[in-house]
Steps between C-alpha positions, in 0.01 A plus 500: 500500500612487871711164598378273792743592715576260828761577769717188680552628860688308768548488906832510532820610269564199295198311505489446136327824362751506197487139389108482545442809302815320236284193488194657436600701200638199301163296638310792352707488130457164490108575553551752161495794744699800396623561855832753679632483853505851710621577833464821587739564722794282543841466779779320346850501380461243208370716157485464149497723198183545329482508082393922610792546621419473892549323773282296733494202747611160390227299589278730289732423182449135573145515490518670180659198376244284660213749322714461188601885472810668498522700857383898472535733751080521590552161679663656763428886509696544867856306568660560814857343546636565869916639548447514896302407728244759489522653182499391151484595117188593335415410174174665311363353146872335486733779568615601851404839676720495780596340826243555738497380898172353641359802563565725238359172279194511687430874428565427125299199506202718363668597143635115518082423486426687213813310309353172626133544388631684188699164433206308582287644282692481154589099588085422569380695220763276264447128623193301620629420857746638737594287760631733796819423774456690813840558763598369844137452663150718460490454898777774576284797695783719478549483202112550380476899380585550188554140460562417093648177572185265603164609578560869469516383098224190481253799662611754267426259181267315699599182392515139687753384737575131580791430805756246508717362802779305524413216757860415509569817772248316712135674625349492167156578639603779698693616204145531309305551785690782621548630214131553383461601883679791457375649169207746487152378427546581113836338468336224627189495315758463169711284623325147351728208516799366667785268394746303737843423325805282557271216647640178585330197580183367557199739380243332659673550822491908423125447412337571858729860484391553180185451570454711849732791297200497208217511770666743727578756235241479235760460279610200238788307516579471142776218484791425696871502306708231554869561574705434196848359530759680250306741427753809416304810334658897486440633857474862631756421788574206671800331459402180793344299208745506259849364617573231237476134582905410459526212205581149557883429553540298236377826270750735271401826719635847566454662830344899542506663741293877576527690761138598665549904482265647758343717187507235283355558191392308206592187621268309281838545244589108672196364430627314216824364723269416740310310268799331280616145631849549511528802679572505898333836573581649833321828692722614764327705726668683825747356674534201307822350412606578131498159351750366200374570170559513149306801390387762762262794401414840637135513420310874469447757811288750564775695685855382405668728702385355811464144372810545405610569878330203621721294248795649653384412843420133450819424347425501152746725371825283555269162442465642145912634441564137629199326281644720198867420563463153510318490135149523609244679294289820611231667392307811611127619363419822481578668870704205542708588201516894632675327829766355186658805467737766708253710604113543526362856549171632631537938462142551581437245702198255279621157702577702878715740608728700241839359475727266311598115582816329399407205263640167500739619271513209234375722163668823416209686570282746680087532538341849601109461557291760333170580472400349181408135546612277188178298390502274167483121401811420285602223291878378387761262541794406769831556429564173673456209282239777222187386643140645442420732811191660618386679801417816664682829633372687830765735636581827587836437519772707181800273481830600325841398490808298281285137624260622308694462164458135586123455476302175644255558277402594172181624461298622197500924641839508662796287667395403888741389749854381547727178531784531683839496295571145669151347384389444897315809577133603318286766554192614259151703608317206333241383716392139327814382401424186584177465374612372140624156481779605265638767749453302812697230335765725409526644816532156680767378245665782590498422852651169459149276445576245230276240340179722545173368472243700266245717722213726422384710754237671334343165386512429895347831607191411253506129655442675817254781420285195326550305808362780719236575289388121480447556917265740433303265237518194773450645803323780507126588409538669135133517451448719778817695366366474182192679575643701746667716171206417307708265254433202346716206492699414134 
């Protein structure tokens, strides 16, 4: 049997493809579907690990979790993670191929379709649904041959498409409009709803556009989303909507700070800061002044080397001696603990031009990139304070060096990290480390947080899948979904 298969597409970049198509998966479990998430192709710097040993885009591991599944490497047949500004690394069923600019990606975008549709295949011959997220915007003409990404795939499966827009950009009809103006007569013809998100207000003041938008298209306006306040799910990219609200004064509270790497990766590891009440999280993006803080961390990059150089240039180098000297505690996360050590090396040139960098210098160590990227989940404990750890490794990154006889953590395969001989300085290739209560509490102690308040942050991502998926049961038409996939309601 063949799932239903239905792709989310949107106008813009951020419209809310990834949280519709998360919503709609737990909507569908809680219907008694056996559904998965898929995006066939994918641009982002945030990834997990997948239980076969692969890697894909975050948002596609979260809506595992909303489908109840562990992630697997079919969600998301095609990852691209950029390292300039017009190139990036490709990743095929999980493992990367190479580092490709735009145009050499384009002429290997034909063996990328056959790993897509491949992909697709296995997931809808083992589940009853398959609810699709398209990239960026189907309305992107030069971007149309070969396209895998939006229509190019709903017309090679020939399933349905519905669009969503964020009418928080402003021109939310000409968003849609537009949109369906500009797609050929059979992307149209399977294009069958639309949903507006992030509403505020009155509805029945939206009514007469929602109206004219359903006459002059042909097409139904399934449901408008209202914007939800707090909201804070994985994301693919943005950092904007998730600087930390600081605590009240009167709160026992540490302050972060992270530096906002142009290649950035993975940043989704402060989601749990973000989220805890006593923590004073801080994103400190170009040219901003380098605050006070307690605990500063050097999250993941794509390209240390020259993330690395940008550190250097914005002042961050003698901010952290003088934030280290004066008892303050630092940690660095994968690329960000490569910038640790005394010297990061690139022979063949994965992350840019061949070459070495001089590291921060605070671990006895060096990192050469090679060719073999480091994929696995892992499980352990801190050597700060013994507590339970979990999380993921992505890296192609070989460190060695005396730090290393000092490990950070202990994990179930092998030793991971190091601490600094002073206790101030911690580096690991953990992705996650936060995610556990018990470590994240550690790991504040640590920092100088006292009289902690007990957090779960994976009880709070369910809260906020649930909450997602209960927009989708309120506000928009789930009969006409319903029959749409030929389902029936639980």
């Amino acid at each position: 049997m063949t799932a239903r298969t239905l792709m989310v597409q949107g106008t813009t970049s951020n419209a809310g493809k990834s949280l519709l198509v998360t919503a709609l998966c737990r909507w569908l479990v809680r219907q008694g579907v056996r559904v998965a998430p898929f995006k066939p192709q994918n641009m982002a710097l945030n990834s997990a690990v997948t239980t076969d040993g692969g890697e894909i885009g975050r948002a596609q591991a979260l809506q595992a979790i909303a489908c109840r599944l562990e992630p697997q490497i079919d969600m998301n047949p095609v990852l691209l993670k950029p390292n300039t500004d017009t190139g990036a690394q490709v990743i095929v069923q999980g493992h990367a191929v190479g580092n490709m600019d735009a145009r050499r990606y384009h002429a290997y975008k034909r063996i990328a379709r056959t790993a897509v549709f491949e992909a697709y295949r296995r997931l809808a011959s083992r589940f009853d649904a398959v609810i699709v997220e398209g990239a960026g915007s189907p309305a992107e003409i030069n971007l149309r041959t070969d396209d895998i990404a939006n229509m190019g795939f709903a017309e090679g499966v020939d399933c349905p498409v519905i669009l969503i827009a964020d009418i928080e950009l402003g021109g939310v009809f000409a968003h849609l409009y537009g949109t369906l103006a500009l797609l050929s007569e059979s992307e149209r013809a399977r294009t069958l709803g639309m949903v507006i998100n992030r509403f505020r207000g009155d509805l029945e003041l939206l009514r007469p556009g929602l109206d004219w938008l359903e006459e002059n298209t042909g097409r139904r306006v399934l449901g408008v989303l209202p914007h939800l306040h707090g909201l804070h799910l994985d994301a693919e990219d943005s950092l904007a909507c998730r600087q930390a609200s600081a605590p009240a004064a009167d709160t026992e509270h540490i302050r972060v700070v992270v530096p906002v790497l142009p290649r950035v990766s993975n940043h989704t590891d402060f989601d749990p800061l973000v989220l805890h009440p006593q923590v004073d999280l801080r994103f400190i993006g170009r040219d901003d002044a380098i605050p006070p803080a307690d605990l500063i961390v050097l999250p993941g990059s794509k390209s240390v080397r020259s993330d690395l150089a940008w550190l250097r240039e914005q002042g961050w180098e003698a901010a952290l001696q003088r934030h280290v000297r004066y008892g303050g505690k630092l940690i660095g996360i994968c690329g960000g603990f490569q910038m640790l050590g005394t010297q990061v090396h690139d022979p063949l040139g994965l992350e840019g031009d061949p070459g070495s960098t001089p590291g921060l210098g605070f671990l006895a160590m060096e990192t050469s990139l090679e060719p073999e990227k480091q994929l696995r989940n892992v499980r352990g404990r801190l050597t700060i304070g013994d507590a339970e750890a979990s999380g993921y490794e992505i890296h192609a990154g070989v460190t060695r060096g005396p730090a290393l006889a000092r490990p950070a953590v202990l994990l179930d395969s092998h030793c991971d990290g190091a601490l600094s001989r002073d206790g101030r300085v911690l580096g690991t290739y953990v992705h996650g480390l936060f995610d556990l209560d018990a470590a994240c509490a550690a790991l504040l102690h640590w920092a100088g947080l006292r009289g902690q308040r007990q957090t779960d942050f994976r009880a709070t991502r369910e809260a906020a899948i649930d909450r997602i998926a209960d927009l989708v049961q309120e506000h928009l038409d789930t009969e006409w979904l319903l029959r749409l996939l030929d389902l029936k309601a639980a």
